[in-house]
Amino acid sequence: MQNKLRPLLLLEKEALEDFDGVLTEDPNSVVVGLSPSQFHYGRLTEAFNLLKSGANLVAINKSRYYKRDDGLAIGTGAFVSALEYAADTEAHVVGKPSVHFFHLALKDLDPSLMAAETLMVGDDVRDDVLGAQQAGLQGALVKTGKYQDGDEKRFGDPNYVFDNLEEVADFVIYQQ
């Protein structure tokens, strides 16, 4: 990690492997991702105290909620916002809906891709679609996954709205 960050990792076990080799002793930063097992008073207070001591706050994303098999569940954003508020700091968001995230994704896919000619498809109108639009991409909302009836009218104006991924595929293939 840049800046010699030694993070306190609020991540699930499966995500920790992405940080193999990263020093975490004597943390000077806090990294927050989707981690239901880490979001309890003791762990959040540990993170809060680091932040109050000057540690950097890094958010993998600021999602409001996500879909599980048993329905919707609170997302990372609520916990990041709680830490921001309590510690009087602002997180550096490295994932959606960060403009920088979308630009890095384009560059990684193909440096010659033009944002305005790229279609981002997602089921979250705010983080997927509006985030992509703020980065200059076309944004398409698909009414699957965590989509809630009327999202496209409440939160923004997607370039396109599709009922399912089959409609997205037809659009992409036959729009020529």
Coordinates of N, CA and C in Angstrom, one line a residue:
M1 N 0.9 -1.2 0.0 CA 0.0 0.0 0.0 C 0.9 1.2 0.0
Q2 N 0.4 2.3 -0.7 CA 1.2 3.5 -0.7 C 1.2 4.2 0.7
N3 N 2.1 5.1 0.8 CA 2.2 5.9 2.1 C 2.5 5.1 3.3
K4 N 3.0 3.9 3.1 CA 3.3 3.0 4.3 C 2.1 2.8 5.2
L5 N 1.0 2.6 4.7 CA -0.2 2.4 5.5 C -0.2 1.0 6.1
R6 N -0.5 0.9 7.4 CA -0.7 -0.3 8.1 C -2.1 -0.4 8.6
P7 N -3.0 -1.0 7.8 CA -4.4 -0.8 8.1 C -5.0 -1.8 9.1
L8 N -5.9 -1.3 9.9 CA -6.9 -2.1 10.6 C -7.9 -2.5 9.6
L9 N -8.0 -3.8 9.3 CA -8.9 -4.3 8.2 C -10.2 -4.7 8.8
L10 N -11.3 -4.0 8.5 CA -12.6 -4.4 8.8 C -13.2 -5.1 7.5
L11 N -12.8 -6.3 7.4 CA -13.1 -7.1 6.2 C -13.4 -8.6 6.7
E12 N -14.2 -9.2 5.8 CA -14.5 -10.6 6.1 C -13.2 -11.5 5.7
K13 N -13.2 -12.7 6.2 CA -12.0 -13.5 6.0 C -11.7 -13.7 4.6
E14 N -12.7 -13.9 3.7 CA -12.5 -14.1 2.3 C -11.8 -12.9 1.6
A15 N -12.0 -11.7 2.1 CA -11.4 -10.5 1.5 C -10.0 -10.3 2.0
L16 N -9.7 -10.9 3.2 CA -8.3 -10.6 3.8 C -7.2 -11.1 2.9
E17 N -7.5 -12.2 2.1 CA -6.4 -12.7 1.2 C -5.9 -11.7 0.2
D18 N -6.7 -10.7 -0.1 CA -6.3 -9.6 -1.0 C -5.3 -8.7 -0.4
F19 N -5.1 -8.9 0.9 CA -4.1 -8.0 1.7 C -3.0 -8.9 2.2
D20 N -2.8 -10.1 1.7 CA -1.6 -10.9 2.1 C -0.3 -10.1 1.9
G21 N 0.5 -10.1 2.9 CA 1.8 -9.4 2.8 C 1.7 -7.9 3.2
V22 N 0.5 -7.4 3.5 CA 0.4 -6.0 4.0 C 0.5 -6.0 5.5
L23 N 1.4 -5.2 6.0 CA 1.7 -5.1 7.4 C 0.4 -4.5 8.1
T24 N 0.0 -5.1 9.2 CA -1.2 -4.6 9.9 C -0.9 -4.4 11.4
E25 N 0.3 -4.6 11.8 CA 0.7 -4.4 13.2 C 0.8 -2.8 13.4
D26 N 0.4 -2.4 14.6 CA 0.4 -1.0 14.9 C -0.3 -0.1 13.8
P27 N -1.6 -0.4 13.6 CA -2.2 0.3 12.4 C -2.2 1.8 12.5
N28 N -2.1 2.4 11.3 CA -2.2 3.8 11.1 C -3.3 4.2 10.1
S29 N -4.1 3.3 9.8 CA -5.2 3.6 8.9 C -6.3 2.5 9.1
V30 N -7.5 2.8 8.6 CA -8.6 1.9 8.7 C -9.2 1.6 7.3
V31 N -9.3 0.3 7.0 CA -9.9 0.0 5.7 C -11.2 -0.8 6.0
V32 N -12.3 -0.2 5.4 CA -13.7 -0.8 5.7 C -14.3 -1.3 4.4
G33 N -14.6 -2.6 4.4 CA -15.4 -3.3 3.3 C -16.6 -3.9 3.9
L34 N -17.3 -4.6 3.1 CA -18.5 -5.3 3.6 C -18.0 -6.4 4.5
S35 N -18.4 -6.3 5.8 CA -17.9 -7.2 6.8 C -18.8 -7.3 8.0
P36 N -20.0 -7.9 7.8 CA -20.9 -8.0 8.9 C -20.3 -8.5 10.2
S37 N -19.4 -9.4 10.2 CA -18.8 -10.0 11.4 C -17.9 -8.9 12.1
Q38 N -17.5 -7.9 11.4 CA -16.6 -6.9 12.0 C -17.4 -5.7 12.5
F39 N -18.6 -5.5 12.1 CA -19.4 -4.4 12.5 C -20.1 -4.5 13.8
H40 N -19.3 -4.5 14.9 CA -19.9 -4.5 16.2 C -19.2 -3.4 17.0
Y41 N -19.8 -3.0 18.1 CA -19.4 -1.9 18.9 C -17.9 -1.9 19.2
G42 N -17.4 -3.0 19.7 CA -15.9 -3.0 20.1 C -15.0 -2.7 18.9
R43 N -15.3 -3.4 17.8 CA -14.4 -3.2 16.6 C -14.6 -1.8 16.0
L44 N -15.8 -1.3 15.9 CA -16.0 0.1 15.4 C -15.3 1.1 16.3
T45 N -15.4 0.9 17.6 CA -14.7 1.8 18.6 C -13.2 1.8 18.4
E46 N -12.7 0.6 18.2 CA -11.2 0.5 17.9 C -10.9 1.3 16.6
A47 N -11.7 1.2 15.6 CA -11.5 2.0 14.4 C -11.6 3.5 14.7
F48 N -12.6 3.8 15.4 CA -12.9 5.2 15.8 C -11.7 5.8 16.5
N49 N -11.1 5.1 17.4 CA -10.0 5.7 18.2 C -8.8 5.8 17.3
L50 N -8.6 4.9 16.4 CA -7.5 5.1 15.4 C -7.7 6.4 14.6
L51 N -8.9 6.6 14.1 CA -9.3 7.7 13.3 C -9.1 9.0 14.1
K52 N -9.5 9.0 15.3 CA -9.4 10.2 16.2 C -7.9 10.6 16.4
S53 N -7.0 9.5 16.3 CA -5.6 9.7 16.5 C -4.9 10.1 15.2
G54 N -5.7 10.3 14.1 CA -5.1 10.8 12.9 C -5.0 9.8 11.8
A55 N -5.5 8.6 12.0 CA -5.4 7.5 10.9 C -6.3 7.9 9.8
N56 N -6.0 7.4 8.6 CA -6.7 7.6 7.4 C -7.9 6.5 7.3
L57 N -9.0 7.0 6.8 CA -10.2 6.1 6.6 C -10.3 5.8 5.1
V58 N -10.2 4.5 4.8 CA -10.4 4.1 3.4 C -11.6 3.1 3.3
A59 N -12.5 3.5 2.4 CA -13.8 2.7 2.2 C -13.7 1.9 0.9
I60 N -13.9 0.6 0.9 CA -13.9 -0.2 -0.3 C -15.1 0.3 -1.1
N61 N -16.2 0.7 -0.5 CA -17.3 1.3 -1.2 C -18.2 2.0 -0.1
K62 N -19.2 2.6 -0.6 CA -20.2 3.2 0.4 C -21.6 2.8 0.0
S63 N -21.8 1.5 -0.2 CA -23.1 1.0 -0.6 C -24.1 1.1 0.6
R64 N -25.3 1.4 0.2 CA -26.3 1.6 1.2 C -26.8 0.2 1.7
Y65 N -27.0 -0.7 0.8 CA -27.5 -2.0 1.1 C -27.1 -3.0 0.0
Y66 N -27.3 -4.2 0.3 CA -27.0 -5.3 -0.7 C -28.0 -6.4 -0.6
K67 N -28.1 -7.2 -1.5 CA -29.1 -8.3 -1.5 C -28.4 -9.6 -1.1
R68 N -29.1 -10.2 -0.1 CA -28.7 -11.6 0.3 C -29.8 -12.5 0.0
D69 N -29.6 -13.8 0.2 CA -30.7 -14.8 -0.1 C -31.9 -14.5 0.7
D70 N -31.8 -14.0 1.9 CA -32.9 -13.7 2.8 C -33.5 -12.3 2.7
G71 N -33.0 -11.6 1.7 CA -33.6 -10.2 1.5 C -32.4 -9.2 1.5
L72 N -32.8 -7.9 1.7 CA -31.9 -6.8 1.7 C -31.2 -6.7 3.1
A73 N -29.9 -6.3 3.0 CA -29.2 -6.1 4.3 C -28.4 -4.8 4.2
I74 N -28.2 -4.2 5.3 CA -27.4 -2.9 5.4 C -26.0 -3.1 4.8
G75 N -25.6 -2.1 4.1 CA -24.3 -2.2 3.4 C -23.2 -1.4 4.1
T76 N -22.0 -1.4 3.5 CA -20.8 -0.8 4.1 C -21.0 0.7 4.4
G77 N -21.7 1.4 3.5 CA -21.8 2.8 3.6 C -22.3 3.3 5.0
A78 N -23.2 2.6 5.6 CA -23.8 3.0 6.9 C -22.7 3.0 7.9
F79 N -21.8 2.0 7.9 CA -20.7 1.9 8.9 C -19.6 2.9 8.6
V80 N -19.3 3.2 7.3 CA -18.3 4.2 6.9 C -18.8 5.5 7.3
S81 N -20.1 5.8 7.1 CA -20.7 7.1 7.5 C -20.7 7.3 9.0
A82 N -20.9 6.3 9.7 CA -20.9 6.4 11.2 C -19.5 6.7 11.6
L83 N -18.5 6.1 11.1 CA -17.1 6.4 11.4 C -16.7 7.8 11.0
E84 N -17.1 8.2 9.8 CA -16.9 9.6 9.4 C -17.5 10.6 10.3
Y85 N -18.7 10.4 10.7 CA -19.4 11.3 11.6 C -18.8 11.3 13.0
A86 N -18.6 10.2 13.6 CA -18.0 10.1 14.9 C -16.6 10.7 15.0
A87 N -15.8 10.4 14.0 CA -14.4 10.8 14.1 C -14.1 12.1 13.4
D88 N -15.2 12.7 12.8 CA -15.1 14.0 12.2 C -14.0 13.9 11.0
T89 N -14.2 12.9 10.2 CA -13.2 12.7 9.1 C -14.0 12.4 7.8
E90 N -13.3 12.2 6.7 CA -13.9 11.8 5.5 C -13.2 10.7 4.9
A91 N -13.9 9.7 4.5 CA -13.3 8.4 3.9 C -12.8 8.7 2.5
H92 N -11.7 8.0 2.2 CA -11.3 8.0 0.8 C -11.9 6.7 0.2
V93 N -12.9 6.9 -0.7 CA -13.6 5.8 -1.3 C -12.9 5.3 -2.5
V94 N -12.5 4.0 -2.5 CA -11.8 3.5 -3.6 C -12.6 2.6 -4.6
G95 N -13.9 2.4 -4.2 CA -14.8 1.6 -5.1 C -16.0 2.5 -5.5
K96 N -17.0 1.8 -5.9 CA -18.2 2.5 -6.3 C -18.8 3.4 -5.1
P97 N -19.3 4.5 -5.4 CA -19.5 5.2 -6.6 C -18.4 6.2 -7.0
S98 N -17.2 6.0 -6.6 CA -16.1 6.9 -6.9 C -15.8 7.0 -8.4
V99 N -15.7 8.3 -8.9 CA -15.4 8.5 -10.3 C -14.0 7.9 -10.6
H100 N -13.1 8.0 -9.7 CA -11.8 7.4 -9.9 C -11.8 5.9 -10.2
F101 N -12.7 5.2 -9.4 CA -12.9 3.8 -9.6 C -13.3 3.4 -11.0
F102 N -14.3 4.2 -11.5 CA -14.8 3.9 -12.9 C -13.7 4.2 -13.9
H103 N -12.9 5.2 -13.7 CA -11.9 5.5 -14.7 C -10.8 4.5 -14.6
L104 N -10.4 4.0 -13.4 CA -9.4 2.9 -13.3 C -9.9 1.6 -14.0
A105 N -11.2 1.3 -13.8 CA -11.8 0.1 -14.4 C -11.7 0.2 -16.0
L106 N -12.0 1.4 -16.5 CA -11.9 1.6 -18.0 C -10.5 1.4 -18.4
K107 N -9.6 2.0 -17.7 CA -8.2 1.9 -18.1 C -7.7 0.5 -18.0
D108 N -8.1 -0.3 -17.0 CA -7.7 -1.7 -16.8 C -8.3 -2.5 -18.0
L109 N -9.5 -2.3 -18.4 CA -10.1 -3.1 -19.4 C -9.5 -2.8 -20.8
D110 N -9.3 -1.5 -21.1 CA -8.7 -1.1 -22.4 C -8.4 0.3 -22.3
P111 N -7.1 0.8 -22.3 CA -6.8 2.2 -22.2 C -7.4 3.0 -23.3
S112 N -7.8 2.4 -24.4 CA -8.4 3.2 -25.5 C -9.9 3.4 -25.4
L113 N -10.5 2.8 -24.4 CA -12.0 2.9 -24.2 C -12.3 4.4 -23.9
M114 N -13.3 4.9 -24.5 CA -13.8 6.2 -24.2 C -15.0 6.1 -23.3
A115 N -15.0 6.9 -22.2 CA -16.0 6.8 -21.2 C -17.4 6.9 -21.8
A116 N -17.6 7.9 -22.6 CA -18.9 8.3 -23.2 C -19.4 7.1 -24.1
E117 N -18.5 6.2 -24.5 CA -18.9 5.1 -25.4 C -19.0 3.8 -24.7
T118 N -19.0 3.9 -23.3 CA -19.0 2.7 -22.5 C -20.3 2.6 -21.7
L119 N -20.9 1.5 -21.6 CA -22.1 1.3 -20.9 C -21.9 0.5 -19.6
M120 N -22.2 1.1 -18.5 CA -22.2 0.4 -17.2 C -23.6 0.0 -16.9
V121 N -23.7 -1.3 -16.6 CA -25.0 -1.9 -16.2 C -25.0 -2.3 -14.8
G122 N -26.0 -1.9 -14.0 CA -26.0 -2.3 -12.6 C -27.4 -2.3 -12.1
D123 N -27.6 -2.9 -10.9 CA -28.9 -3.0 -10.3 C -29.1 -1.9 -9.2
D124 N -28.1 -1.1 -9.0 CA -28.1 0.0 -8.0 C -28.0 1.3 -8.7
V125 N -29.1 2.0 -8.7 CA -29.2 3.3 -9.5 C -28.2 4.3 -9.0
R126 N -28.0 4.4 -7.7 CA -27.1 5.4 -7.2 C -25.6 5.0 -7.4
D127 N -25.2 3.9 -6.9 CA -23.8 3.5 -6.9 C -23.3 3.1 -8.2
D128 N -24.1 2.3 -8.9 CA -23.7 1.7 -10.2 C -24.0 2.8 -11.3
V129 N -25.2 3.2 -11.5 CA -25.6 3.9 -12.7 C -25.2 5.4 -12.5
L130 N -25.6 6.1 -11.5 CA -25.3 7.5 -11.3 C -23.8 7.7 -11.1
G131 N -23.1 6.7 -10.4 CA -21.7 6.8 -10.2 C -21.0 6.7 -11.6
A132 N -21.4 5.8 -12.4 CA -20.9 5.7 -13.8 C -21.1 7.0 -14.6
Q133 N -22.3 7.5 -14.5 CA -22.6 8.7 -15.2 C -21.8 9.9 -14.8
Q134 N -21.5 10.0 -13.5 CA -20.6 11.1 -13.0 C -19.2 10.9 -13.6
A135 N -18.8 9.7 -13.9 CA -17.5 9.5 -14.5 C -17.5 9.6 -16.0
G136 N -18.7 9.9 -16.6 CA -18.8 10.1 -18.0 C -19.2 8.9 -18.8
L137 N -19.6 7.8 -18.2 CA -20.1 6.6 -18.8 C -21.6 6.7 -19.1
Q138 N -22.1 5.9 -19.9 CA -23.5 5.7 -20.1 C -23.9 4.8 -18.9
G139 N -25.1 5.0 -18.3 CA -25.5 4.2 -17.2 C -26.8 3.5 -17.5
A140 N -26.9 2.2 -17.3 CA -28.1 1.4 -17.5 C -28.5 0.7 -16.2
L141 N -29.7 0.9 -15.9 CA -30.3 0.2 -14.7 C -31.0 -1.0 -15.1
V142 N -30.7 -2.2 -14.5 CA -31.4 -3.4 -14.8 C -32.2 -3.7 -13.5
K143 N -33.5 -4.1 -13.8 CA -34.4 -4.3 -12.7 C -34.3 -5.8 -12.2
T144 N -33.1 -6.1 -11.7 CA -32.9 -7.4 -11.1 C -32.1 -7.1 -9.8
G145 N -31.7 -8.2 -9.1 CA -30.9 -8.1 -7.9 C -31.5 -7.2 -6.8
K146 N -30.8 -6.1 -6.4 CA -31.3 -5.3 -5.3 C -32.2 -4.1 -5.8
Y147 N -32.5 -4.1 -7.1 CA -33.4 -3.1 -7.6 C -34.7 -3.1 -6.8
Q148 N -35.2 -1.9 -6.5 CA -36.5 -1.7 -5.9 C -37.4 -0.9 -6.8
D149 N -38.6 -1.3 -6.9 CA -39.6 -0.7 -7.8 C -39.6 0.8 -7.6
G150 N -39.3 1.5 -8.8 CA -39.3 3.0 -8.8 C -38.0 3.6 -8.6
D151 N -36.9 2.8 -8.4 CA -35.6 3.4 -8.1 C -35.2 4.4 -9.2
E152 N -35.5 4.1 -10.5 CA -35.1 4.9 -11.6 C -35.8 6.3 -11.6
K153 N -36.9 6.4 -10.9 CA -37.6 7.7 -10.8 C -37.2 8.5 -9.5
R154 N -36.9 7.8 -8.5 CA -36.6 8.4 -7.2 C -35.2 9.0 -7.1
F155 N -34.2 8.4 -7.7 CA -32.8 8.8 -7.4 C -32.0 9.4 -8.6
G156 N -32.5 9.3 -9.8 CA -31.7 9.8 -10.9 C -32.3 9.4 -12.2
D157 N -31.6 9.7 -13.2 CA -32.1 9.5 -14.6 C -31.1 8.6 -15.4
P158 N -31.3 7.3 -15.3 CA -30.4 6.4 -16.1 C -30.6 6.7 -17.6
N159 N -29.5 6.4 -18.3 CA -29.6 6.5 -19.8 C -30.5 5.5 -20.3
Y160 N -30.5 4.3 -19.7 CA -31.4 3.2 -20.1 C -31.9 2.4 -18.9
V161 N -33.1 1.8 -19.1 CA -33.6 1.0 -18.0 C -34.0 -0.3 -18.7
F162 N -33.6 -1.5 -18.2 CA -33.9 -2.8 -18.7 C -34.6 -3.6 -17.6
D163 N -35.5 -4.5 -18.1 CA -36.1 -5.4 -17.1 C -35.2 -6.6 -16.7
N164 N -34.3 -7.0 -17.6 CA -33.4 -8.1 -17.3 C -32.2 -8.0 -18.1
L165 N -31.3 -8.9 -17.8 CA -30.0 -9.0 -18.6 C -30.1 -9.4 -20.0
E166 N -31.2 -10.2 -20.3 CA -31.4 -10.5 -21.7 C -31.7 -9.3 -22.6
E167 N -32.5 -8.4 -22.0 CA -32.8 -7.1 -22.7 C -31.5 -6.3 -22.9
V168 N -30.6 -6.3 -21.9 CA -29.3 -5.6 -22.0 C -28.5 -6.2 -23.2
A169 N -28.4 -7.5 -23.2 CA -27.7 -8.2 -24.3 C -28.2 -7.9 -25.6
D170 N -29.6 -7.9 -25.8 CA -30.2 -7.6 -27.1 C -29.9 -6.2 -27.5
F171 N -29.9 -5.3 -26.5 CA -29.6 -3.8 -26.8 C -28.2 -3.7 -27.3
V172 N -27.3 -4.3 -26.6 CA -25.8 -4.2 -27.0 C -25.6 -4.8 -28.3
I173 N -26.2 -5.9 -28.6 CA -25.9 -6.7 -29.8 C -26.6 -6.0 -31.0
Y174 N -27.8 -5.5 -30.9 CA -28.6 -5.0 -32.0 C -28.6 -3.5 -32.1
Q175 N -28.0 -2.8 -31.3 CA -28.1 -1.3 -31.4 C -27.4 -0.7 -32.6
Q176 N -26.5 -1.5 -33.3 CA -25.7 -1.0 -34.4 C -26.6 -0.5 -35.5

